[in-house]
mmCIF file of C-alpha atoms in Angstrom:
data_model
loop_
_atom_site.group_PDB
_atom_site.id
_atom_site.type_symbol
_atom_site.label_atom_id
_atom_site.label_comp_id
_atom_site.label_asym_id
_atom_site.label_seq_id
_atom_site.Cartn_x
_atom_site.Cartn_y
_atom_site.Cartn_z
ATOM 1 C CA UNK C 22 -32.446 -41.287 37.600
ATOM 2 C CA UNK C 23 -30.517 -39.389 34.960
ATOM 3 C CA UNK C 24 -30.282 -41.549 31.567
ATOM 4 C CA UNK C 25 -26.809 -42.827 30.657
ATOM 5 C CA UNK C 26 -24.296 -39.724 31.240
ATOM 6 C CA UNK C 27 -26.743 -37.098 31.151
ATOM 7 C CA UNK C 28 -25.857 -36.483 34.843
ATOM 8 C CA UNK C 29 -22.610 -35.235 34.019
ATOM 9 C CA UNK C 30 -24.081 -32.649 31.310
ATOM 10 C CA UNK C 31 -26.204 -31.370 34.030
ATOM 11 C CA UNK C 32 -23.721 -30.922 36.485
ATOM 12 C CA UNK C 33 -22.066 -28.449 34.245
ATOM 13 C CA UNK C 34 -25.214 -27.052 32.992
ATOM 14 C CA UNK C 35 -25.379 -23.257 32.576
ATOM 15 C CA UNK C 36 -28.208 -21.485 31.235
ATOM 16 C CA UNK C 37 -27.822 -20.588 27.403
ATOM 17 C CA UNK C 38 -27.648 -16.809 28.326
ATOM 18 C CA UNK C 39 -25.317 -16.991 30.999
ATOM 19 C CA UNK C 40 -23.002 -19.339 28.759
ATOM 20 C CA UNK C 41 -22.991 -16.567 26.090
ATOM 21 C CA UNK C 42 -22.293 -13.822 28.690
ATOM 22 C CA UNK C 43 -19.424 -15.777 30.157
ATOM 23 C CA UNK C 44 -17.876 -16.481 26.741
ATOM 24 C CA UNK C 45 -18.252 -12.664 26.122
ATOM 25 C CA UNK C 46 -16.697 -11.975 29.307
ATOM 26 C CA UNK C 47 -13.753 -14.072 28.554
ATOM 27 C CA UNK C 48 -13.288 -12.491 24.895
ATOM 28 C CA UNK C 49 -13.434 -9.016 26.632
ATOM 29 C CA UNK C 50 -10.720 -10.044 28.789
ATOM 30 C CA UNK C 51 -8.306 -11.374 25.938
ATOM 31 C CA UNK C 52 -8.899 -8.207 24.086
ATOM 32 C CA UNK C 53 -8.380 -5.943 26.824
ATOM 33 C CA UNK C 54 -5.040 -7.685 27.472
ATOM 34 C CA UNK C 55 -4.056 -7.213 23.945
ATOM 35 C CA UNK C 56 -4.858 -3.768 23.825
ATOM 36 C CA UNK C 57 -2.946 -2.906 27.291
ATOM 37 C CA UNK C 58 0.030 -4.586 25.702
ATOM 38 C CA UNK C 59 -0.127 -2.433 22.624
ATOM 39 C CA UNK C 60 -0.235 0.782 24.837
ATOM 40 C CA UNK C 61 2.508 -0.465 27.020
ATOM 41 C CA UNK C 62 4.933 -1.035 23.965
ATOM 42 C CA UNK C 63 4.070 2.507 23.025
ATOM 43 C CA UNK C 64 2.767 1.251 19.532
ATOM 44 C CA UNK C 65 -0.798 2.474 20.073
ATOM 45 C CA UNK C 66 -2.050 4.037 16.681
ATOM 46 C CA UNK C 67 -4.683 6.985 17.288
ATOM 47 C CA UNK C 68 -6.675 8.369 14.360
ATOM 48 C CA UNK C 69 -6.652 12.124 13.893
ATOM 49 C CA UNK C 70 -10.002 13.431 12.375
ATOM 50 C CA UNK C 71 -9.409 15.739 9.251
ATOM 51 C CA UNK C 72 -12.217 18.017 8.583
ATOM 52 C CA UNK C 73 -11.375 19.321 5.256
ATOM 53 C CA UNK C 74 -10.521 18.181 1.825
ATOM 54 C CA UNK C 75 -7.144 16.027 1.517
ATOM 55 C CA UNK C 76 -4.480 18.270 0.475
ATOM 56 C CA UNK C 77 -1.190 19.958 1.500
ATOM 57 C CA UNK C 78 -3.263 22.345 3.826
ATOM 58 C CA UNK C 79 -5.915 20.693 5.791
ATOM 59 C CA UNK C 80 -7.828 21.312 8.863
ATOM 60 C CA UNK C 81 -7.746 18.738 11.976
ATOM 61 C CA UNK C 82 -10.519 18.391 14.474
ATOM 62 C CA UNK C 83 -9.393 19.820 17.867
ATOM 63 C CA UNK C 84 -6.382 21.745 16.216
ATOM 64 C CA UNK C 85 -6.807 25.256 15.827
ATOM 65 C CA UNK C 86 -5.674 26.895 12.659
ATOM 66 C CA UNK C 87 -4.462 25.391 9.202
ATOM 67 C CA UNK C 88 -2.481 22.322 9.217
ATOM 68 C CA UNK C 89 0.481 21.151 6.689
ATOM 69 C CA UNK C 90 0.145 17.779 5.642
ATOM 70 C CA UNK C 91 3.202 15.463 5.186
ATOM 71 C CA UNK C 92 1.957 12.111 5.406
ATOM 72 C CA UNK C 93 -0.592 11.590 2.603
ATOM 73 C CA UNK C 94 0.110 9.297 -0.549
ATOM 74 C CA UNK C 95 -1.291 12.321 -2.404
ATOM 75 C CA UNK C 96 1.764 12.439 -4.533
ATOM 76 C CA UNK C 97 0.669 14.606 -7.362
ATOM 77 C CA UNK C 98 -1.854 16.591 -5.512
ATOM 78 C CA UNK C 99 -4.765 15.347 -7.376
ATOM 79 C CA UNK C 100 -7.059 14.057 -4.525
ATOM 80 C CA UNK C 101 -8.805 17.665 -4.551
ATOM 81 C CA UNK C 102 -8.024 18.528 -8.132
ATOM 82 C CA UNK C 103 -11.006 20.606 -9.416
ATOM 83 C CA UNK C 104 -11.160 18.560 -12.713
ATOM 84 C CA UNK C 105 -10.813 15.369 -10.912
ATOM 85 C CA UNK C 106 -13.654 16.449 -8.499
ATOM 86 C CA UNK C 107 -15.873 17.399 -11.472
ATOM 87 C CA UNK C 108 -15.317 14.241 -13.165
ATOM 88 C CA UNK C 109 -16.317 12.301 -10.336
ATOM 89 C CA UNK C 110 -19.657 14.557 -9.964
ATOM 90 C CA UNK C 111 -20.452 13.906 -13.673
ATOM 91 C CA UNK C 112 -20.026 10.036 -13.329
ATOM 92 C CA UNK C 113 -22.162 10.063 -10.227
ATOM 93 C CA UNK C 114 -24.659 11.899 -11.934
ATOM 94 C CA UNK C 115 -24.632 9.951 -15.293
ATOM 95 C CA UNK C 116 -23.933 6.377 -13.960
ATOM 96 C CA UNK C 117 -25.292 6.550 -10.338
ATOM 97 C CA UNK C 118 -24.086 5.860 -6.782
ATOM 98 C CA UNK C 119 -23.079 2.140 -7.363
ATOM 99 C CA UNK C 120 -23.938 -0.929 -9.114
ATOM 100 C CA UNK C 121 -25.349 -3.105 -6.208
ATOM 101 C CA UNK C 122 -23.504 -6.047 -8.217
ATOM 102 C CA UNK C 123 -20.401 -7.919 -8.823
ATOM 103 C CA UNK C 124 -18.810 -7.483 -12.188
ATOM 104 C CA UNK C 125 -19.749 -10.841 -13.815
ATOM 105 C CA UNK C 126 -23.376 -10.406 -13.021
ATOM 106 C CA UNK C 127 -24.656 -6.802 -13.854
ATOM 107 C CA UNK C 128 -22.022 -4.615 -12.470
ATOM 108 C CA UNK C 129 -19.797 -3.933 -15.500
ATOM 109 C CA UNK C 130 -20.462 -0.172 -17.053
ATOM 110 C CA UNK C 131 -18.970 1.282 -20.137
ATOM 111 C CA UNK C 132 -16.743 3.552 -17.651
ATOM 112 C CA UNK C 133 -15.279 0.464 -16.133
ATOM 113 C CA UNK C 134 -14.165 -0.926 -19.437
ATOM 114 C CA UNK C 135 -12.970 2.479 -20.766
ATOM 115 C CA UNK C 136 -10.705 3.078 -17.595
ATOM 116 C CA UNK C 137 -9.418 -0.699 -17.769
ATOM 117 C CA UNK C 138 -8.261 0.270 -21.330
ATOM 118 C CA UNK C 139 -6.934 3.361 -20.610
ATOM 119 C CA UNK C 140 -4.815 1.745 -17.636
ATOM 120 C CA UNK C 141 -3.505 -0.854 -20.017
ATOM 121 C CA UNK C 142 -2.437 1.882 -22.653
ATOM 122 C CA UNK C 143 -0.669 3.844 -19.660
ATOM 123 C CA UNK C 144 1.408 1.054 -18.686
ATOM 124 C CA UNK C 145 1.922 0.035 -22.437
ATOM 125 C CA UNK C 146 0.333 -3.513 -21.344
ATOM 126 C CA UNK C 147 -2.056 -5.754 -23.025
ATOM 127 C CA UNK C 148 -5.041 -5.481 -20.634
ATOM 128 C CA UNK C 149 -6.184 -4.561 -17.081
ATOM 129 C CA UNK C 150 -8.491 -5.646 -14.646
ATOM 130 C CA UNK C 151 -10.033 -3.304 -11.879
ATOM 131 C CA UNK C 152 -10.399 -4.388 -8.230
ATOM 132 C CA UNK C 153 -11.832 -2.494 -5.115
ATOM 133 C CA UNK C 154 -8.297 -1.998 -3.959
ATOM 134 C CA UNK C 155 -4.502 -3.212 -4.563
ATOM 135 C CA UNK C 156 -4.691 -5.306 -1.500
ATOM 136 C CA UNK C 157 -7.403 -7.091 -3.375
ATOM 137 C CA UNK C 158 -5.556 -7.069 -6.665
ATOM 138 C CA UNK C 159 -2.464 -8.657 -4.765
ATOM 139 C CA UNK C 160 -4.988 -10.992 -2.875
ATOM 140 C CA UNK C 161 -6.462 -12.226 -6.198
ATOM 141 C CA UNK C 162 -3.248 -12.701 -8.375
ATOM 142 C CA UNK C 163 -1.081 -15.446 -6.765
ATOM 143 C CA UNK C 164 -3.752 -17.775 -5.936
ATOM 144 C CA UNK C 165 -5.476 -17.581 -9.427
ATOM 145 C CA UNK C 166 -2.119 -17.866 -11.375
ATOM 146 C CA UNK C 167 0.068 -20.253 -9.156
ATOM 147 C CA UNK C 168 -0.256 -23.970 -8.551
ATOM 148 C CA UNK C 169 1.647 -26.500 -6.377
ATOM 149 C CA UNK C 170 4.030 -26.998 -9.391
ATOM 150 C CA UNK C 171 5.153 -23.289 -9.331
ATOM 151 C CA UNK C 172 7.286 -21.141 -7.303
ATOM 152 C CA UNK C 173 7.173 -17.499 -6.101
ATOM 153 C CA UNK C 174 10.346 -15.689 -4.877
ATOM 154 C CA UNK C 175 9.229 -12.655 -2.657
ATOM 155 C CA UNK C 176 11.597 -9.989 -1.157
ATOM 156 C CA UNK C 177 11.441 -10.154 2.606
ATOM 157 C CA UNK C 178 10.207 -6.521 2.828
ATOM 158 C CA UNK C 179 7.403 -6.603 0.197
ATOM 159 C CA UNK C 180 4.082 -4.891 1.454
ATOM 160 C CA UNK C 181 1.720 -6.909 3.528
ATOM 161 C CA UNK C 182 -0.724 -7.312 0.937
ATOM 162 C CA UNK C 183 1.971 -9.074 -1.340
ATOM 163 C CA UNK C 184 2.703 -11.451 1.694
ATOM 164 C CA UNK C 185 -0.881 -12.236 2.427
ATOM 165 C CA UNK C 186 -1.662 -12.695 -1.426
ATOM 166 C CA UNK C 187 1.237 -15.103 -1.557
ATOM 167 C CA UNK C 188 -0.097 -16.981 1.531
ATOM 168 C CA UNK C 189 -3.300 -17.926 -0.250
ATOM 169 C CA UNK C 190 -1.580 -19.633 -3.059
ATOM 170 C CA UNK C 191 -0.146 -23.095 -2.927
ATOM 171 C CA UNK C 192 3.085 -22.475 -4.863
ATOM 172 C CA UNK C 193 6.320 -23.276 -3.265
ATOM 173 C CA UNK C 194 7.579 -20.117 -1.394
ATOM 174 C CA UNK C 195 11.016 -18.521 -1.373
ATOM 175 C CA UNK C 196 11.784 -15.211 0.386
ATOM 176 C CA UNK C 197 15.154 -13.479 -0.295
ATOM 177 C CA UNK C 198 16.834 -10.905 1.432
ATOM 178 C CA UNK C 199 16.166 -7.389 1.026
ATOM 179 C CA UNK C 200 17.490 -6.080 -2.364
ATOM 180 C CA UNK C 201 19.768 -8.899 -2.195
ATOM 181 C CA UNK C 202 20.732 -9.840 -5.773
ATOM 182 C CA UNK C 203 23.112 -12.505 -4.781
ATOM 183 C CA UNK C 204 20.405 -14.210 -2.369
ATOM 184 C CA UNK C 205 17.680 -13.883 -5.105
ATOM 185 C CA UNK C 206 19.939 -15.747 -7.526
ATOM 186 C CA UNK C 207 20.523 -18.370 -5.201
ATOM 187 C CA UNK C 208 16.966 -18.868 -4.630
ATOM 188 C CA UNK C 209 16.248 -18.931 -8.440
ATOM 189 C CA UNK C 210 18.632 -21.586 -8.724
ATOM 190 C CA UNK C 211 17.229 -23.572 -5.969
ATOM 191 C CA UNK C 212 13.543 -23.170 -7.716
ATOM 192 C CA UNK C 213 14.559 -24.375 -11.162
ATOM 193 C CA UNK C 214 12.858 -27.599 -10.444
ATOM 194 C CA UNK C 215 9.259 -25.808 -10.603
ATOM 195 C CA UNK C 216 7.214 -25.235 -13.409
ATOM 196 C CA UNK C 217 6.749 -21.479 -13.182
ATOM 197 C CA UNK C 218 8.997 -19.186 -11.252
ATOM 198 C CA UNK C 219 7.468 -15.779 -10.376
ATOM 199 C CA UNK C 220 9.763 -12.912 -8.860
ATOM 200 C CA UNK C 221 7.693 -10.770 -6.493
ATOM 201 C CA UNK C 222 8.840 -7.423 -5.620
ATOM 202 C CA UNK C 223 7.608 -3.771 -4.679
ATOM 203 C CA UNK C 224 8.742 -1.122 -7.273
ATOM 204 C CA UNK C 225 9.092 1.344 -4.452
ATOM 205 C CA UNK C 226 9.245 0.061 -0.755
ATOM 206 C CA UNK C 227 6.557 2.180 1.196
ATOM 207 C CA UNK C 228 8.400 1.984 4.623
ATOM 208 C CA UNK C 229 11.870 2.778 3.438
ATOM 209 C CA UNK C 230 11.603 4.738 0.301
ATOM 210 C CA UNK C 231 14.046 2.606 -1.568
ATOM 211 C CA UNK C 232 13.523 1.410 -5.026
ATOM 212 C CA UNK C 233 13.816 -2.252 -6.306
ATOM 213 C CA UNK C 234 17.033 -2.955 -8.439
ATOM 214 C CA UNK C 235 14.663 -3.848 -11.383
ATOM 215 C CA UNK C 236 17.418 -4.009 -14.035
ATOM 216 C CA UNK C 237 19.447 -6.667 -12.081
ATOM 217 C CA UNK C 238 16.029 -8.624 -11.109
ATOM 218 C CA UNK C 239 14.915 -8.753 -14.686
ATOM 219 C CA UNK C 240 18.401 -9.791 -15.746
ATOM 220 C CA UNK C 241 18.339 -12.715 -13.177
ATOM 221 C CA UNK C 242 14.778 -13.480 -14.261
ATOM 222 C CA UNK C 243 15.846 -13.745 -17.916
ATOM 223 C CA UNK C 244 18.740 -16.002 -16.967
ATOM 224 C CA UNK C 245 16.823 -18.329 -14.969
ATOM 225 C CA UNK C 246 13.510 -18.404 -16.925
ATOM 226 C CA UNK C 247 11.359 -16.589 -14.538
ATOM 227 C CA UNK C 248 8.636 -14.014 -14.702
ATOM 228 C CA UNK C 249 8.721 -10.586 -12.744
ATOM 229 C CA UNK C 250 5.759 -9.181 -10.702
ATOM 230 C CA UNK C 251 5.896 -5.702 -9.544
ATOM 231 C CA UNK C 252 3.748 -3.855 -6.865
ATOM 232 C CA UNK C 253 3.593 -0.086 -8.165
ATOM 233 C CA UNK C 254 1.450 1.535 -5.478
ATOM 234 C CA UNK C 255 4.082 4.182 -4.345
ATOM 235 C CA UNK C 256 5.455 4.658 -8.100
ATOM 236 C CA UNK C 257 2.572 4.867 -10.442
ATOM 237 C CA UNK C 258 1.900 8.322 -11.605
ATOM 238 C CA UNK C 259 5.379 9.936 -10.391
ATOM 239 C CA UNK C 260 8.340 7.831 -10.864
ATOM 240 C CA UNK C 261 10.014 7.695 -14.431
ATOM 241 C CA UNK C 262 10.033 10.617 -16.967
ATOM 242 C CA UNK C 263 6.405 10.501 -17.673
ATOM 243 C CA UNK C 264 4.951 8.677 -14.329
ATOM 244 C CA UNK C 265 4.785 5.157 -15.696
ATOM 245 C CA UNK C 266 6.435 3.990 -12.698
ATOM 246 C CA UNK C 267 9.571 2.168 -11.516
ATOM 247 C CA UNK C 268 9.941 0.163 -14.600
ATOM 248 C CA UNK C 269 10.059 3.263 -16.892
ATOM 249 C CA UNK C 270 12.447 4.822 -14.434
ATOM 250 C CA UNK C 271 14.781 1.980 -14.894
ATOM 251 C CA UNK C 272 14.229 1.223 -18.394
ATOM 252 C CA UNK C 273 12.797 -2.322 -18.068
ATOM 253 C CA UNK C 274 9.072 -1.682 -19.203
ATOM 254 C CA UNK C 275 9.247 -4.432 -21.628
ATOM 255 C CA UNK C 276 10.607 -6.869 -19.119
ATOM 256 C CA UNK C 277 8.130 -6.827 -16.190
ATOM 257 C CA UNK C 278 5.362 -9.346 -16.904
ATOM 258 C CA UNK C 279 2.948 -8.169 -14.433
ATOM 259 C CA UNK C 280 2.262 -5.145 -12.653
ATOM 260 C CA UNK C 281 -0.366 -4.290 -9.834
ATOM 261 C CA UNK C 282 -0.927 -0.887 -8.520
ATOM 262 C CA UNK C 283 -3.545 1.729 -7.027
ATOM 263 C CA UNK C 284 -5.880 4.243 -7.830
ATOM 264 C CA UNK C 285 -5.870 5.293 -4.106
ATOM 265 C CA UNK C 286 -2.539 7.347 -4.096
ATOM 266 C CA UNK C 287 -1.238 9.542 -6.938
ATOM 267 C CA UNK C 288 -4.230 8.808 -9.360
ATOM 268 C CA UNK C 289 -6.932 10.645 -7.531
ATOM 269 C CA UNK C 290 -6.664 9.066 -4.095
ATOM 270 C CA UNK C 291 -10.141 7.680 -3.707
ATOM 271 C CA UNK C 292 -9.909 3.847 -3.833
ATOM 272 C CA UNK C 293 -9.466 0.941 -6.154
ATOM 273 C CA UNK C 294 -6.512 -1.225 -7.765
ATOM 274 C CA UNK C 295 -5.680 -3.205 -10.777
ATOM 275 C CA UNK C 296 -3.598 -5.716 -12.398
ATOM 276 C CA UNK C 297 -2.360 -4.915 -15.979
ATOM 277 C CA UNK C 298 -0.209 -7.214 -17.961
ATOM 278 C CA UNK C 299 -0.675 -10.255 -20.484
ATOM 279 C CA UNK C 300 -4.212 -10.561 -22.066
ATOM 280 C CA UNK C 301 -4.725 -14.205 -21.207
ATOM 281 C CA UNK C 302 -3.611 -13.583 -17.385
ATOM 282 C CA UNK C 303 -6.100 -10.642 -17.192
ATOM 283 C CA UNK C 304 -8.728 -13.113 -18.817
ATOM 284 C CA UNK C 305 -7.884 -15.813 -16.080
ATOM 285 C CA UNK C 306 -8.222 -13.489 -13.346
ATOM 286 C CA UNK C 307 -11.704 -12.541 -14.502
ATOM 287 C CA UNK C 308 -12.657 -16.149 -14.102
ATOM 288 C CA UNK C 309 -10.853 -17.099 -10.891
ATOM 289 C CA UNK C 310 -9.707 -14.005 -8.873
ATOM 290 C CA UNK C 311 -11.887 -14.218 -5.890
ATOM 291 C CA UNK C 312 -11.596 -10.636 -4.707
ATOM 292 C CA UNK C 313 -12.890 -9.771 -8.175
ATOM 293 C CA UNK C 314 -15.584 -12.533 -8.604
ATOM 294 C CA UNK C 315 -16.921 -11.795 -4.878
ATOM 295 C CA UNK C 316 -16.612 -7.973 -4.578
ATOM 296 C CA UNK C 317 -18.913 -5.174 -5.708
ATOM 297 C CA UNK C 318 -17.759 -2.934 -8.703
ATOM 298 C CA UNK C 319 -15.788 0.120 -8.233
ATOM 299 C CA UNK C 320 -18.340 3.015 -7.557
ATOM 300 C CA UNK C 321 -18.831 5.160 -10.935
ATOM 301 C CA UNK C 322 -17.359 8.527 -8.979
ATOM 302 C CA UNK C 323 -14.326 6.617 -8.187
ATOM 303 C CA UNK C 324 -13.903 5.300 -11.813
ATOM 304 C CA UNK C 325 -14.602 9.037 -12.915
ATOM 305 C CA UNK C 326 -11.881 10.635 -10.623
ATOM 306 C CA UNK C 327 -9.222 7.862 -11.638
ATOM 307 C CA UNK C 328 -9.910 8.228 -15.312
ATOM 308 C CA UNK C 329 -9.541 12.104 -14.970
ATOM 309 C CA UNK C 330 -6.453 11.865 -13.095
ATOM 310 C CA UNK C 331 -4.946 9.640 -15.734
ATOM 311 C CA UNK C 332 -5.767 11.954 -18.512
ATOM 312 C CA UNK C 333 -4.163 14.850 -16.740
ATOM 313 C CA UNK C 334 -0.908 12.749 -16.113
ATOM 314 C CA UNK C 335 -0.911 11.622 -19.776
ATOM 315 C CA UNK C 336 -1.433 15.078 -21.012
ATOM 316 C CA UNK C 337 1.462 16.659 -19.382
ATOM 317 C CA UNK C 338 4.507 15.462 -17.346
ATOM 318 C CA UNK C 339 5.034 18.902 -15.786
ATOM 319 C CA UNK C 340 3.630 17.695 -12.276
ATOM 320 C CA UNK C 341 5.724 14.753 -12.457
ATOM 321 C CA UNK C 342 8.801 16.679 -13.024
ATOM 322 C CA UNK C 343 8.273 19.042 -9.940
ATOM 323 C CA UNK C 344 8.594 16.127 -7.478
ATOM 324 C CA UNK C 345 12.458 15.574 -7.713
ATOM 325 C CA UNK C 346 13.358 18.908 -6.776
ATOM 326 C CA UNK C 347 10.867 18.940 -3.909
ATOM 327 C CA UNK C 348 11.973 15.706 -2.522
ATOM 328 C CA UNK C 349 15.687 16.692 -2.687
ATOM 329 C CA UNK C 350 14.973 19.845 -1.075
ATOM 330 C CA UNK C 351 13.629 18.253 2.028
ATOM 331 C CA UNK C 352 15.879 15.167 2.018
ATOM 332 C CA UNK C 353 19.250 17.458 1.938
ATOM 333 C CA UNK C 354 17.861 20.150 4.489
ATOM 334 C CA UNK C 355 17.010 17.422 6.971
ATOM 335 C CA UNK C 356 20.398 15.412 6.497
ATOM 336 C CA UNK C 357 22.064 18.777 6.863
ATOM 337 C CA UNK C 358 20.391 19.236 10.163
ATOM 338 C CA UNK C 359 21.477 15.666 11.339
ATOM 339 C CA UNK C 360 18.584 13.448 10.781
ATOM 340 C CA UNK C 361 18.890 10.317 9.057
ATOM 341 C CA UNK C 362 16.807 9.693 6.185
ATOM 342 C CA UNK C 363 16.191 6.314 4.690
ATOM 343 C CA UNK C 364 15.875 5.487 1.041
ATOM 344 C CA UNK C 365 17.002 7.778 -1.895
ATOM 345 C CA UNK C 366 15.278 9.850 -4.426
ATOM 346 C CA UNK C 367 11.824 9.047 -3.599
ATOM 347 C CA UNK C 368 9.147 11.248 -1.843
ATOM 348 C CA UNK C 369 8.931 8.770 0.994
ATOM 349 C CA UNK C 370 11.340 10.225 3.282
ATOM 350 C CA UNK C 371 11.336 7.937 6.464
ATOM 351 C CA UNK C 372 13.152 9.896 9.556
ATOM 352 C CA UNK C 373 14.695 7.270 11.174
ATOM 353 C CA UNK C 374 14.182 7.333 15.258
ATOM 354 C CA UNK C 375 14.440 3.936 16.519
ATOM 355 C CA UNK C 376 12.203 4.095 19.499
ATOM 356 C CA UNK C 377 8.437 3.910 19.093
ATOM 357 C CA UNK C 378 7.703 6.200 21.874
ATOM 358 C CA UNK C 379 10.198 8.722 20.644
ATOM 359 C CA UNK C 380 8.498 8.500 17.023
ATOM 360 C CA UNK C 381 4.867 8.766 18.462
ATOM 361 C CA UNK C 382 5.786 11.942 20.891
ATOM 362 C CA UNK C 383 7.666 13.890 18.270
ATOM 363 C CA UNK C 384 4.870 13.445 15.684
ATOM 364 C CA UNK C 385 2.207 14.732 18.467
ATOM 365 C CA UNK C 386 4.782 17.764 18.966
ATOM 366 C CA UNK C 387 4.953 18.304 15.181
ATOM 367 C CA UNK C 388 1.214 18.565 15.104
ATOM 368 C CA UNK C 389 1.155 21.192 17.869
ATOM 369 C CA UNK C 390 3.712 23.183 15.292
ATOM 370 C CA UNK C 391 1.187 22.809 12.330
ATOM 371 C CA UNK C 392 2.927 19.871 10.680
ATOM 372 C CA UNK C 393 0.677 16.621 10.461
ATOM 373 C CA UNK C 394 2.985 13.588 10.449
ATOM 374 C CA UNK C 395 2.662 10.046 11.789
ATOM 375 C CA UNK C 396 5.104 7.957 13.838
ATOM 376 C CA UNK C 397 5.643 4.109 12.497
ATOM 377 C CA UNK C 398 6.382 1.675 14.662
ATOM 378 C CA UNK C 399 6.019 -2.170 15.034
ATOM 379 C CA UNK C 400 4.106 -4.131 13.632
ATOM 380 C CA UNK C 401 4.000 -1.703 10.550
ATOM 381 C CA UNK C 402 7.898 -1.658 10.697
ATOM 382 C CA UNK C 403 10.447 -4.099 12.535
ATOM 383 C CA UNK C 404 11.144 -3.527 16.022
ATOM 384 C CA UNK C 405 13.563 -0.940 16.655
ATOM 385 C CA UNK C 406 13.146 0.678 13.457
ATOM 386 C CA UNK C 407 10.436 3.201 14.354
ATOM 387 C CA UNK C 408 10.248 6.260 12.246
ATOM 388 C CA UNK C 409 8.167 9.489 11.313
ATOM 389 C CA UNK C 410 7.397 8.788 7.469
ATOM 390 C CA UNK C 411 7.106 12.169 5.758
ATOM 391 C CA UNK C 412 5.833 12.403 2.129
ATOM 392 C CA UNK C 413 6.260 15.099 -0.057
ATOM 393 C CA UNK C 414 3.916 16.238 -2.869
ATOM 394 C CA UNK C 415 3.883 18.107 -6.137
ATOM 395 C CA UNK C 416 1.624 20.615 -4.694
ATOM 396 C CA UNK C 417 4.073 21.474 -1.603
ATOM 397 C CA UNK C 418 5.672 24.677 -1.812
ATOM 398 C CA UNK C 419 9.231 25.289 -1.030
ATOM 399 C CA UNK C 420 8.048 27.574 2.156
ATOM 400 C CA UNK C 421 5.844 24.434 3.067
ATOM 401 C CA UNK C 422 9.185 22.076 3.059
ATOM 402 C CA UNK C 423 10.913 24.746 4.714
ATOM 403 C CA UNK C 424 8.457 25.121 7.429
ATOM 404 C CA UNK C 425 8.460 21.224 7.852
ATOM 405 C CA UNK C 426 12.103 21.068 8.273
ATOM 406 C CA UNK C 427 12.336 23.861 10.840
ATOM 407 C CA UNK C 428 9.580 22.053 12.950
ATOM 408 C CA UNK C 429 11.623 18.850 12.855
ATOM 409 C CA UNK C 430 14.618 20.511 14.044
ATOM 410 C CA UNK C 431 13.042 22.272 17.107
ATOM 411 C CA UNK C 432 11.136 18.989 18.035
ATOM 412 C CA UNK C 433 14.213 16.940 17.508
ATOM 413 C CA UNK C 434 16.149 19.142 19.741
ATOM 414 C CA UNK C 435 13.436 19.169 22.289
ATOM 415 C CA UNK C 436 13.455 15.248 22.600
ATOM 416 C CA UNK C 437 16.980 14.652 22.286
ATOM 417 C CA UNK C 438 16.791 13.251 18.520
ATOM 418 C CA UNK C 439 19.204 16.206 17.789
ATOM 419 C CA UNK C 440 22.179 17.499 19.564
#
């Protein structure tokens, strides 16, 4: 006789190994269905393998000959700059491969503090704090700063890392229509009942290449007693007369309270992110920001590379000034050919196509013609808004740009995107 209801358990008893195999089989079935759905929607993202340094001219596994790269965030061409590489090697030799620690235990070296001070000077802010990435900076900021008494007002097209960071906090959340200042004002009026009000926006939006109307945002923030936060990943180093970013470009450097940005794009392209702003805020983040407290310190080589990139940028604005003309050359030639290019005056130049399969196939055919670009589709961009995002760099030549446009025209006609 089975005691109690043990007979019921025995009836459904399966050996432990078989139960685990059954659960794994169930998981595989679920995952395979998800993957088949992605393939069927034409939104599968393949990873091309680069076999050279990052730069305007690269080599790609399985493709013969040199390839022109028009989709890197290497805005200033510093990813493979000889002085940046040498600075990384020197830091590696002097400070080692890594710290094997988070910052507050035994993971802070002099080069970390020096880079934080340099970032603060560059942005003309009081202090700065380093993170492994800007995604981590965004994940750490809102939860540490905002409470249930506060409110955050976010542009609907903000980067995923801003959205995820806001989800982690307990503040009241308002989302305003993209670049719609009337809607932002209505949301600010509604949020007056909260203690702190923080307007959160990208400086430059990475998928569309458009720029936040910071003057209007700051004016509204001042009128309604709000603070302004800005993510500058696609602006730091090359927007504004000296590359300080969107706030310099639009003349509101003294009105933006908090800036998060990255070392992984224009500033050497390796990794790392940061928050810069009021000294007490940075001090609070060192005490409460979970990605800072529970992540290893940035490797010395990454710190060395980023520090040298900032030195080069602060030493001369020549490379910054070369960006505008090259961006305008690409945009004007593509529009003259009949393509629709989103955004304005930003080196992110989205070639709008609409259909995900079309974007993917055109990108594949561009590679056959020696041009490395990538199709972007859902969920990276909204459905029906598929595009090929082209990014110009200060180290692209005029000949590089013209060759890219010629390939686009040829491939566009082949696929019916152009008459």
